[in-house]
CSV table of C-alpha atoms in Angstrom, one decimal:
chain,number,residue,atom,x,y,z
A,23,UNK,CA,2.0,2.8,2.5
A,24,UNK,CA,1.4,-0.2,0.3
A,25,UNK,CA,3.8,-2.9,-0.7
A,26,UNK,CA,3.2,-5.3,-3.6
A,27,UNK,CA,5.2,-8.4,-4.6
A,28,UNK,CA,5.2,-8.6,-8.4
A,29,UNK,CA,5.8,-11.6,-10.6
A,30,UNK,CA,9.0,-13.7,-10.6
A,31,UNK,CA,10.7,-14.5,-13.9
A,32,UNK,CA,13.9,-16.2,-15.1
A,33,UNK,CA,14.9,-13.4,-17.4
A,34,UNK,CA,15.0,-10.4,-14.9
A,35,UNK,CA,12.7,-8.4,-17.2
A,36,UNK,CA,12.0,-6.1,-14.3
A,37,UNK,CA,15.3,-4.5,-15.0
A,38,UNK,CA,14.4,-3.7,-18.6
A,39,UNK,CA,11.0,-2.4,-17.6
A,40,UNK,CA,12.4,0.0,-15.0
A,41,UNK,CA,15.3,1.2,-17.0
A,42,UNK,CA,13.0,2.0,-19.9
A,43,UNK,CA,11.2,4.2,-17.5
A,44,UNK,CA,14.4,6.1,-16.7
A,45,UNK,CA,15.0,6.7,-20.4
A,46,UNK,CA,11.5,8.0,-20.8
A,47,UNK,CA,12.1,10.4,-17.9
A,48,UNK,CA,9.3,8.7,-16.0
A,49,UNK,CA,11.7,7.1,-13.5
A,50,UNK,CA,15.1,7.5,-11.9
A,51,UNK,CA,17.5,5.0,-10.6
A,52,UNK,CA,18.1,6.0,-7.0
A,53,UNK,CA,20.1,3.1,-5.6
A,54,UNK,CA,22.3,0.3,-6.9
A,55,UNK,CA,24.0,-1.9,-4.3
A,56,UNK,CA,26.1,-5.1,-4.2
A,57,UNK,CA,26.8,-5.2,-7.9
A,58,UNK,CA,30.6,-5.7,-7.5
A,59,UNK,CA,32.6,-4.1,-10.3
A,60,UNK,CA,29.6,-2.4,-11.8
A,61,UNK,CA,29.3,-0.2,-8.8
A,62,UNK,CA,32.2,2.0,-10.0
A,63,UNK,CA,31.3,1.8,-13.7
A,64,UNK,CA,29.9,4.9,-15.4
A,65,UNK,CA,26.7,4.6,-17.4
A,66,UNK,CA,25.8,1.0,-16.6
A,67,UNK,CA,23.5,-0.5,-19.2
A,68,UNK,CA,20.5,-2.7,-18.4
A,69,UNK,CA,22.0,-5.7,-20.1
A,70,UNK,CA,25.0,-5.5,-17.8
A,71,UNK,CA,22.8,-5.3,-14.7
A,72,UNK,CA,20.7,-8.2,-16.0
A,73,UNK,CA,23.7,-10.3,-16.8
A,74,UNK,CA,25.2,-9.7,-13.3
A,75,UNK,CA,21.9,-10.8,-11.7
A,76,UNK,CA,21.7,-13.9,-13.9
A,77,UNK,CA,25.3,-14.8,-13.1
A,78,UNK,CA,24.7,-14.2,-9.4
A,79,UNK,CA,21.5,-16.3,-9.5
A,80,UNK,CA,23.1,-19.2,-11.4
A,81,UNK,CA,24.7,-20.3,-8.1
A,82,UNK,CA,21.4,-22.2,-7.8
A,83,UNK,CA,20.3,-24.4,-10.8
A,84,UNK,CA,17.1,-25.7,-9.2
A,85,UNK,CA,15.1,-22.5,-8.9
A,86,UNK,CA,13.6,-21.4,-12.2
A,87,UNK,CA,12.1,-18.0,-11.6
A,88,UNK,CA,14.9,-16.2,-9.7
A,89,UNK,CA,13.8,-12.5,-10.1
A,90,UNK,CA,12.5,-10.7,-7.0
A,91,UNK,CA,10.5,-7.7,-8.0
A,92,UNK,CA,8.4,-5.6,-5.6
A,93,UNK,CA,6.8,-2.1,-5.5
A,94,UNK,CA,6.2,0.2,-2.6
A,95,UNK,CA,3.8,3.1,-3.1
A,96,UNK,CA,2.4,6.0,-1.1
A,97,UNK,CA,-0.7,8.1,-1.4
A,98,UNK,CA,-0.1,10.9,-3.9
A,99,UNK,CA,3.1,12.8,-3.2
A,100,UNK,CA,3.1,12.1,0.5
A,101,UNK,CA,6.7,10.8,0.4
A,102,UNK,CA,9.5,12.1,-1.7
A,103,UNK,CA,11.9,10.2,-3.9
A,104,UNK,CA,14.6,10.2,-1.2
A,105,UNK,CA,12.2,9.2,1.5
A,106,UNK,CA,10.7,6.3,-0.5
A,107,UNK,CA,14.2,5.1,-1.4
A,108,UNK,CA,15.3,5.0,2.2
A,109,UNK,CA,12.1,3.2,3.2
A,110,UNK,CA,12.6,0.6,0.4
A,111,UNK,CA,16.2,0.0,1.4
A,112,UNK,CA,15.2,-0.6,5.1
A,113,UNK,CA,12.4,-2.9,3.8
A,114,UNK,CA,14.8,-4.9,1.6
A,115,UNK,CA,17.0,-5.5,4.7
A,116,UNK,CA,14.0,-6.7,6.7
A,117,UNK,CA,13.0,-9.1,3.9
A,118,UNK,CA,16.4,-10.7,3.8
A,119,UNK,CA,17.7,-9.3,0.5
A,120,UNK,CA,20.0,-6.6,1.9
A,121,UNK,CA,23.2,-8.5,1.0
A,122,UNK,CA,22.0,-9.4,-2.5
A,123,UNK,CA,22.6,-7.2,-5.6
A,124,UNK,CA,19.5,-4.9,-5.8
A,125,UNK,CA,18.4,-1.7,-7.5
A,126,UNK,CA,15.7,0.8,-6.6
A,127,UNK,CA,14.0,2.9,-9.2
A,128,UNK,CA,11.7,5.8,-8.4
A,129,UNK,CA,8.6,6.3,-10.6
A,130,UNK,CA,6.8,9.5,-10.9
A,131,UNK,CA,4.5,8.7,-13.9
A,132,UNK,CA,1.3,8.0,-11.9
A,133,UNK,CA,-0.7,9.9,-9.3
A,134,UNK,CA,1.1,8.1,-6.5
A,135,UNK,CA,4.9,8.3,-5.9
A,136,UNK,CA,6.4,4.8,-5.8
A,137,UNK,CA,9.6,2.8,-6.1
A,138,UNK,CA,10.4,-0.6,-7.7
A,139,UNK,CA,12.9,-3.0,-6.2
A,140,UNK,CA,14.6,-5.7,-8.4
A,141,UNK,CA,16.9,-8.3,-6.9
A,142,UNK,CA,17.6,-12.1,-7.0
A,143,UNK,CA,15.9,-14.7,-4.9
A,144,UNK,CA,19.2,-16.5,-4.6
A,145,UNK,CA,21.7,-15.5,-1.9
A,146,UNK,CA,25.5,-15.5,-2.1
A,147,UNK,CA,25.7,-19.1,-0.9
A,148,UNK,CA,23.4,-20.3,-3.7
A,149,UNK,CA,20.5,-20.8,-1.4
A,150,UNK,CA,17.0,-19.6,-2.2
A,151,UNK,CA,15.8,-16.9,0.1
A,152,UNK,CA,12.7,-18.0,1.9
A,153,UNK,CA,9.4,-16.8,0.4
A,154,UNK,CA,7.2,-18.5,3.1
A,155,UNK,CA,4.4,-16.2,4.0
A,156,UNK,CA,6.1,-13.6,1.9
A,157,UNK,CA,3.1,-11.3,1.4
A,158,UNK,CA,2.3,-11.3,5.1
A,159,UNK,CA,5.9,-10.6,6.0
A,160,UNK,CA,6.2,-7.9,3.4
A,161,UNK,CA,3.3,-5.9,5.0
A,162,UNK,CA,4.5,-6.6,8.5
A,163,UNK,CA,7.9,-5.2,7.6
A,164,UNK,CA,6.4,-2.0,6.1
A,165,UNK,CA,4.1,-1.6,9.0
A,166,UNK,CA,7.0,-1.8,11.4
A,167,UNK,CA,9.0,0.7,9.3
A,168,UNK,CA,6.0,3.1,9.2
A,169,UNK,CA,5.2,2.4,12.9
A,170,UNK,CA,1.9,0.8,12.2
A,171,UNK,CA,2.5,-1.7,14.9
A,172,UNK,CA,-0.4,-4.2,15.4
A,173,UNK,CA,1.3,-5.5,18.6
A,174,UNK,CA,1.0,-2.0,20.1
A,175,UNK,CA,-2.6,-1.9,19.0
A,176,UNK,CA,-3.2,-5.2,20.9
A,177,UNK,CA,-1.7,-3.8,24.0
A,178,UNK,CA,-3.9,-0.8,23.8
A,179,UNK,CA,-7.0,-3.0,23.2
A,180,UNK,CA,-6.2,-5.2,26.2
A,181,UNK,CA,-5.6,-2.1,28.4
A,182,UNK,CA,-8.9,-0.6,27.3
A,183,UNK,CA,-10.8,-3.8,28.1
A,184,UNK,CA,-9.3,-4.0,31.5
A,185,UNK,CA,-10.8,-0.6,32.3
A,186,UNK,CA,-14.3,-2.0,31.8
A,187,UNK,CA,-16.4,-4.0,34.2
A,188,UNK,CA,-17.9,-7.2,32.7
A,189,UNK,CA,-19.4,-10.4,34.0
A,190,UNK,CA,-18.7,-13.0,31.3
A,191,UNK,CA,-15.8,-14.0,29.1
A,192,UNK,CA,-18.1,-13.6,26.0
A,193,UNK,CA,-18.5,-9.9,26.9
A,194,UNK,CA,-14.8,-9.4,26.9
A,195,UNK,CA,-14.4,-11.2,23.6
A,196,UNK,CA,-17.2,-9.0,22.1
A,197,UNK,CA,-15.4,-5.8,23.2
A,198,UNK,CA,-12.1,-7.0,21.6
A,199,UNK,CA,-13.8,-8.1,18.4
A,200,UNK,CA,-15.4,-4.6,18.1
A,201,UNK,CA,-11.8,-3.3,18.0
A,202,UNK,CA,-11.0,-5.5,15.0
A,203,UNK,CA,-9.4,-8.5,16.6
A,204,UNK,CA,-10.2,-12.1,16.3
A,205,UNK,CA,-10.1,-13.7,19.7
A,206,UNK,CA,-9.5,-17.2,20.9
A,207,UNK,CA,-8.6,-19.0,24.1
A,208,UNK,CA,-5.6,-21.2,24.0
A,209,UNK,CA,-4.3,-22.8,27.2
A,210,UNK,CA,-3.9,-20.1,29.8
A,211,UNK,CA,-4.0,-17.2,27.4
A,212,UNK,CA,-6.6,-15.2,25.5
A,213,UNK,CA,-5.0,-14.5,22.1
A,214,UNK,CA,-5.7,-11.4,20.1
A,215,UNK,CA,-5.3,-12.1,16.4
A,216,UNK,CA,-4.9,-9.7,13.5
A,217,UNK,CA,-3.5,-10.1,10.0
A,218,UNK,CA,-3.4,-13.9,10.6
A,219,UNK,CA,-1.0,-13.6,13.5
A,220,UNK,CA,-1.2,-13.5,17.2
A,221,UNK,CA,-0.5,-9.8,18.1
A,222,UNK,CA,-1.1,-10.0,21.8
A,223,UNK,CA,-2.2,-12.0,24.8
A,224,UNK,CA,-4.2,-11.6,28.0
A,225,UNK,CA,-3.8,-14.2,30.7
A,226,UNK,CA,-7.1,-16.1,31.3
A,227,UNK,CA,-6.5,-15.4,35.0
A,228,UNK,CA,-7.0,-11.7,34.4
A,229,UNK,CA,-10.2,-12.3,32.6
A,230,UNK,CA,-11.4,-14.5,35.5
A,231,UNK,CA,-10.4,-11.9,38.0
A,232,UNK,CA,-12.5,-9.3,36.3
A,233,UNK,CA,-15.4,-11.6,36.0
A,234,UNK,CA,-15.3,-12.6,39.7
A,235,UNK,CA,-15.0,-9.0,40.9
A,236,UNK,CA,-18.1,-7.9,38.9
A,237,UNK,CA,-21.0,-6.5,40.8
A,238,UNK,CA,-24.1,-5.1,39.1
A,239,UNK,CA,-24.3,-1.4,39.3
A,240,UNK,CA,-28.0,-1.2,40.1
A,241,UNK,CA,-28.2,2.5,40.1
A,242,UNK,CA,-26.7,2.8,36.6
A,243,UNK,CA,-28.9,-0.1,35.4
A,244,UNK,CA,-32.0,1.8,36.5
A,245,UNK,CA,-30.7,4.9,34.7
A,246,UNK,CA,-30.2,2.9,31.5
A,247,UNK,CA,-33.6,1.3,31.8
A,248,UNK,CA,-35.2,4.7,32.1
A,249,UNK,CA,-33.4,5.9,28.9
A,250,UNK,CA,-34.4,2.8,27.0
A,251,UNK,CA,-38.0,3.0,28.3
A,252,UNK,CA,-38.3,6.6,27.3
A,253,UNK,CA,-36.8,6.5,23.9
A,254,UNK,CA,-38.2,3.2,22.8
A,255,UNK,CA,-41.5,5.0,22.7
A,256,UNK,CA,-40.0,7.6,20.3
A,257,UNK,CA,-37.8,5.7,17.9
A,258,UNK,CA,-38.2,2.4,16.1
A,259,UNK,CA,-36.8,-0.4,18.2
A,260,UNK,CA,-37.0,-3.6,16.2
A,261,UNK,CA,-33.5,-4.8,15.3
A,262,UNK,CA,-32.8,-5.5,11.6
A,263,UNK,CA,-30.1,-7.7,10.2
A,264,UNK,CA,-27.0,-6.4,8.5
A,265,UNK,CA,-25.3,-8.4,5.8
A,266,UNK,CA,-22.0,-8.3,3.8
A,267,UNK,CA,-22.5,-7.4,0.1
A,268,UNK,CA,-22.5,-10.1,-2.5
A,269,UNK,CA,-22.3,-10.1,-6.3
A,270,UNK,CA,-25.5,-8.9,-7.9
A,271,UNK,CA,-26.7,-7.2,-4.8
A,272,UNK,CA,-27.4,-10.5,-3.0
A,273,UNK,CA,-27.0,-10.9,0.8
A,274,UNK,CA,-23.8,-12.4,2.1
A,275,UNK,CA,-22.9,-13.4,5.6
A,276,UNK,CA,-24.7,-11.7,8.5
A,277,UNK,CA,-22.5,-9.1,10.3
A,278,UNK,CA,-24.9,-8.0,13.0
A,279,UNK,CA,-28.0,-6.0,13.7
A,280,UNK,CA,-29.0,-2.3,14.0
A,281,UNK,CA,-32.0,-0.3,15.0
A,282,UNK,CA,-33.0,3.4,15.0
A,283,UNK,CA,-33.1,3.3,18.8
A,284,UNK,CA,-29.6,1.9,18.9
A,285,UNK,CA,-28.3,4.6,16.5
A,286,UNK,CA,-29.8,7.3,18.7
A,287,UNK,CA,-28.5,6.2,22.1
A,288,UNK,CA,-25.1,5.5,20.7
A,289,UNK,CA,-24.8,9.1,19.4
A,290,UNK,CA,-26.6,10.7,22.3
A,291,UNK,CA,-25.4,8.8,25.4
A,292,UNK,CA,-22.4,6.7,24.2
A,293,UNK,CA,-24.4,3.4,24.7
A,294,UNK,CA,-23.9,0.6,22.2
A,295,UNK,CA,-26.6,-2.0,21.7
A,296,UNK,CA,-25.1,-5.3,20.4
A,297,UNK,CA,-27.7,-8.0,19.6
A,298,UNK,CA,-26.8,-11.7,19.5
A,299,UNK,CA,-28.2,-14.0,16.8
A,300,UNK,CA,-27.4,-15.5,13.4
A,301,UNK,CA,-28.8,-16.7,10.1
A,302,UNK,CA,-31.0,-13.7,9.8
A,303,UNK,CA,-33.1,-14.9,12.7
A,304,UNK,CA,-34.6,-12.8,15.5
A,305,UNK,CA,-31.9,-12.1,18.1
A,306,UNK,CA,-32.0,-14.2,21.2
A,307,UNK,CA,-30.3,-11.7,23.5
A,308,UNK,CA,-28.2,-8.6,23.6
A,309,UNK,CA,-25.4,-6.7,25.4
A,310,UNK,CA,-25.2,-3.1,26.3
A,311,UNK,CA,-21.8,-1.4,26.3
A,312,UNK,CA,-21.8,1.7,28.4
A,313,UNK,CA,-18.7,3.6,27.1
A,314,UNK,CA,-19.3,6.5,29.4
A,315,UNK,CA,-19.1,4.5,32.6
A,316,UNK,CA,-17.0,1.6,31.2
A,317,UNK,CA,-19.5,-1.2,32.0
A,318,UNK,CA,-20.7,-4.1,29.8
A,319,UNK,CA,-24.2,-5.1,30.9
A,320,UNK,CA,-26.1,-8.2,30.0
A,321,UNK,CA,-29.3,-7.0,28.3
A,322,UNK,CA,-31.4,-8.9,30.8
A,323,UNK,CA,-29.9,-6.8,33.6
A,324,UNK,CA,-31.3,-3.6,32.1
A,325,UNK,CA,-34.3,-4.0,29.7
A,326,UNK,CA,-36.3,-6.9,28.5
A,327,UNK,CA,-35.4,-7.8,24.9
A,328,UNK,CA,-39.1,-8.4,24.1
A,329,UNK,CA,-39.7,-4.7,24.4
A,330,UNK,CA,-37.6,-4.1,21.3
A,331,UNK,CA,-40.1,-6.1,19.3
A,332,UNK,CA,-43.2,-4.2,20.5
A,333,UNK,CA,-44.4,-1.8,17.8
A,334,UNK,CA,-47.0,0.4,19.5
A,335,UNK,CA,-48.2,3.1,17.2
A,336,UNK,CA,-46.0,5.3,15.0
A,337,UNK,CA,-42.4,5.5,15.9
A,338,UNK,CA,-39.7,7.7,14.3
A,339,UNK,CA,-36.8,6.7,12.3
A,340,UNK,CA,-33.6,8.3,13.6
A,341,UNK,CA,-31.8,10.9,11.7
A,342,UNK,CA,-28.4,11.9,13.0
A,343,UNK,CA,-28.5,15.2,15.0
A,344,UNK,CA,-24.8,15.9,14.4
A,345,UNK,CA,-23.9,19.4,13.0
A,346,UNK,CA,-22.9,19.7,9.4
A,347,UNK,CA,-19.4,20.3,10.6
A,348,UNK,CA,-19.3,17.1,12.7
A,349,UNK,CA,-20.7,15.1,9.8
A,350,UNK,CA,-18.1,16.5,7.5
A,351,UNK,CA,-15.3,15.6,10.0
A,352,UNK,CA,-16.8,12.0,10.2
A,353,UNK,CA,-16.9,11.8,6.4
A,354,UNK,CA,-13.3,12.9,6.0
A,355,UNK,CA,-12.1,10.5,8.7
A,356,UNK,CA,-14.0,7.6,7.0
A,357,UNK,CA,-12.5,8.5,3.7
A,358,UNK,CA,-9.0,8.6,5.1
A,359,UNK,CA,-9.5,5.3,6.9
A,360,UNK,CA,-10.9,3.6,3.8
A,361,UNK,CA,-8.0,4.9,1.6
A,362,UNK,CA,-5.5,3.7,4.3
A,363,UNK,CA,-7.3,0.3,4.3
A,364,UNK,CA,-6.8,0.1,0.5
A,365,UNK,CA,-3.3,1.5,0.3
A,366,UNK,CA,-1.4,0.6,3.4
A,367,UNK,CA,-2.0,-3.1,3.7
A,368,UNK,CA,-1.4,-6.2,1.6
A,369,UNK,CA,-5.2,-7.0,1.4
A,370,UNK,CA,-8.3,-4.8,1.9
A,371,UNK,CA,-9.4,-7.3,4.6
A,372,UNK,CA,-6.4,-6.5,6.7
A,373,UNK,CA,-6.9,-2.8,6.2
A,374,UNK,CA,-10.6,-2.9,7.2
A,375,UNK,CA,-9.7,-5.0,10.3
A,376,UNK,CA,-7.0,-2.6,11.2
A,377,UNK,CA,-9.4,0.4,11.2
A,378,UNK,CA,-12.3,-1.6,12.5
A,379,UNK,CA,-14.3,-0.8,9.3
A,380,UNK,CA,-17.1,-2.9,7.8
A,381,UNK,CA,-18.8,-2.7,4.5
A,382,UNK,CA,-22.4,-3.8,4.8
A,383,UNK,CA,-25.4,-4.2,2.5
A,384,UNK,CA,-28.9,-3.0,3.4
A,385,UNK,CA,-31.7,-2.9,0.9
A,386,UNK,CA,-29.3,-3.0,-2.0
A,387,UNK,CA,-27.2,-0.1,-0.7
A,388,UNK,CA,-23.7,-0.4,0.7
A,389,UNK,CA,-22.7,1.3,3.9
A,390,UNK,CA,-19.3,1.9,5.6
A,391,UNK,CA,-19.8,1.1,9.2
A,392,UNK,CA,-17.5,3.1,11.5
A,393,UNK,CA,-17.3,3.9,15.2
A,394,UNK,CA,-19.0,7.3,14.3
A,395,UNK,CA,-21.9,5.5,12.6
A,396,UNK,CA,-22.9,4.4,9.2
A,397,UNK,CA,-21.9,6.3,6.1
A,398,UNK,CA,-23.3,5.5,2.7
A,399,UNK,CA,-20.6,4.2,0.3
A,400,UNK,CA,-22.0,6.6,-2.3
A,401,UNK,CA,-20.7,9.4,-0.1
A,402,UNK,CA,-17.2,8.1,-0.3
A,403,UNK,CA,-16.8,6.5,-3.7
A,404,UNK,CA,-16.9,8.4,-7.0
A,405,UNK,CA,-19.6,7.6,-9.6
A,406,UNK,CA,-17.0,5.8,-11.6
A,407,UNK,CA,-15.9,3.8,-8.6
A,408,UNK,CA,-19.4,2.8,-7.8
A,409,UNK,CA,-20.0,1.7,-11.4
A,410,UNK,CA,-16.7,-0.3,-11.3
A,411,UNK,CA,-17.8,-1.8,-8.0
A,412,UNK,CA,-21.1,-2.9,-9.5
A,413,UNK,CA,-19.4,-4.4,-12.5
A,414,UNK,CA,-16.9,-6.1,-10.2
A,415,UNK,CA,-19.8,-7.8,-8.4
A,416,UNK,CA,-21.4,-8.8,-11.6
A,417,UNK,CA,-18.2,-10.4,-13.0
A,418,UNK,CA,-17.6,-12.2,-9.7
A,419,UNK,CA,-21.1,-13.5,-9.4
A,420,UNK,CA,-20.6,-16.6,-11.6
A,421,UNK,CA,-17.6,-17.7,-9.6
A,422,UNK,CA,-18.7,-16.7,-6.1
A,423,UNK,CA,-22.4,-17.4,-6.1
A,424,UNK,CA,-23.3,-19.5,-3.2
A,425,UNK,CA,-19.9,-19.1,-1.6
A,426,UNK,CA,-18.9,-17.0,1.4
A,427,UNK,CA,-17.0,-14.0,0.4
A,428,UNK,CA,-16.0,-12.6,3.8
A,429,UNK,CA,-15.0,-9.0,3.3
A,430,UNK,CA,-14.5,-8.5,-0.4
A,431,UNK,CA,-11.3,-7.1,-1.9
A,432,UNK,CA,-11.8,-3.7,-3.5
A,433,UNK,CA,-8.2,-3.2,-4.7
A,434,UNK,CA,-9.0,-4.3,-8.3
A,435,UNK,CA,-11.9,-1.8,-8.3
A,436,UNK,CA,-10.6,1.4,-6.7
A,437,UNK,CA,-7.0,1.4,-7.8
A,438,UNK,CA,-6.2,4.2,-5.3
A,439,UNK,CA,-2.5,3.5,-5.1
A,440,UNK,CA,-1.9,1.0,-8.0
A,441,UNK,CA,0.7,1.8,-10.6
A,442,UNK,CA,-1.6,1.4,-13.6
A,443,UNK,CA,1.2,1.2,-16.1
A,444,UNK,CA,2.9,-1.5,-14.0
A,445,UNK,CA,-0.4,-3.4,-14.0
A,446,UNK,CA,-0.4,-3.2,-17.7
A,447,UNK,CA,3.1,-4.7,-17.8
A,448,UNK,CA,2.5,-7.5,-15.4
A,449,UNK,CA,-1.0,-8.4,-16.3
A,450,UNK,CA,-1.6,-7.5,-20.0
A,451,UNK,CA,0.3,-7.7,-23.3
A,452,UNK,CA,2.5,-4.7,-24.2
A,453,UNK,CA,3.7,-3.5,-27.5
A,454,UNK,CA,7.2,-4.4,-28.4
A,455,UNK,CA,10.0,-2.1,-27.2
A,456,UNK,CA,12.5,-0.9,-29.7
A,457,UNK,CA,15.7,-2.7,-29.7
A,458,UNK,CA,18.9,-1.3,-28.4
A,459,UNK,CA,20.6,-0.9,-25.1
A,460,UNK,CA,19.3,1.9,-22.9
A,461,UNK,CA,21.7,3.4,-20.4
A,462,UNK,CA,20.9,3.9,-16.7
A,463,UNK,CA,22.7,6.3,-14.5
A,464,UNK,CA,22.9,6.8,-10.8
């Protein structure tokens, strides 16, 4: 589910736009609330609705652009007209506009069912309804309604970490970061941050208790050493740097390292090699996350890092041994997660963080990095989307060259759940509408 705050105006042209849709049988007015005497009037015209909103808003003469206009869309026909209307009404209440006059119009003229909400930014007392952190609050509200609760995710992440044995605070932070959280220590708490807000906390005392109780499992360390020793003679071991994509195929910020050996042991044994380094330099250390036995090892406790840089003779590149069925399941899951990242969140960055997804660039090709492994973006994006992505990079290059992008925003490229006609209205010139008052019905 995606929510989008559209432009504010002083003329409430969002009413005209949406009522025109109802006349063209591309939309339907599904809810009209708090319009006083108009509530019981049959065949209310758009000018009457606009005039009521203007009169209501004139309680405040300081605010110029008083229209509040938003869109909530789902993927395809996942939610019906009635369901989207109820979701929008609940969302309006959470955003503080529930007591204001508002209308909800259902649109069915694109591939994705969606509703538009038009109201006033001025309340009954003549005060402007707060728009502080509006986009963030908008997505948080829809997440709460749709039960995408990042606070619940934080609790699960903290509980998962506490099932592991680890010997340093940095190892605990690494585990949480792999689950898509930013982590910081503040006072007596370890804070888990997602979507720009603190979603959960772990007392520092619990971290310290885990660290103090840690004892090296020597038997397991020997087993892991034997695994690494054996397969380091089979697969290529040298870690290579991963980078975020940049315009023109250039390298962005470093996101980590990978190796064929690491890919193999993760799929075969549930062991995750995490190398530590930066600036494209050779890593200075590594951690080994043993998911099967819930232990985070220092690399030095298991296998000398120098051994990963010894290239004796020919070694194989690793090709996934998963069955065609397993690969198809992984691909479908990756597609679903990517579409959710693009549709259900106010920014793609938030969506990627929520699903712990990363887009990385290696040798000019983009890969979607998931917990199941790396999947080429070309397996997920259509040819047209890939061309659009390349064009997007080229157009952004002049403005972003030499600057850090972070995770780039694909929303303007993929348009998976955008209302394309709405984009035309709010971002491009439109031909003049014929004059005359259209009627809207309930």
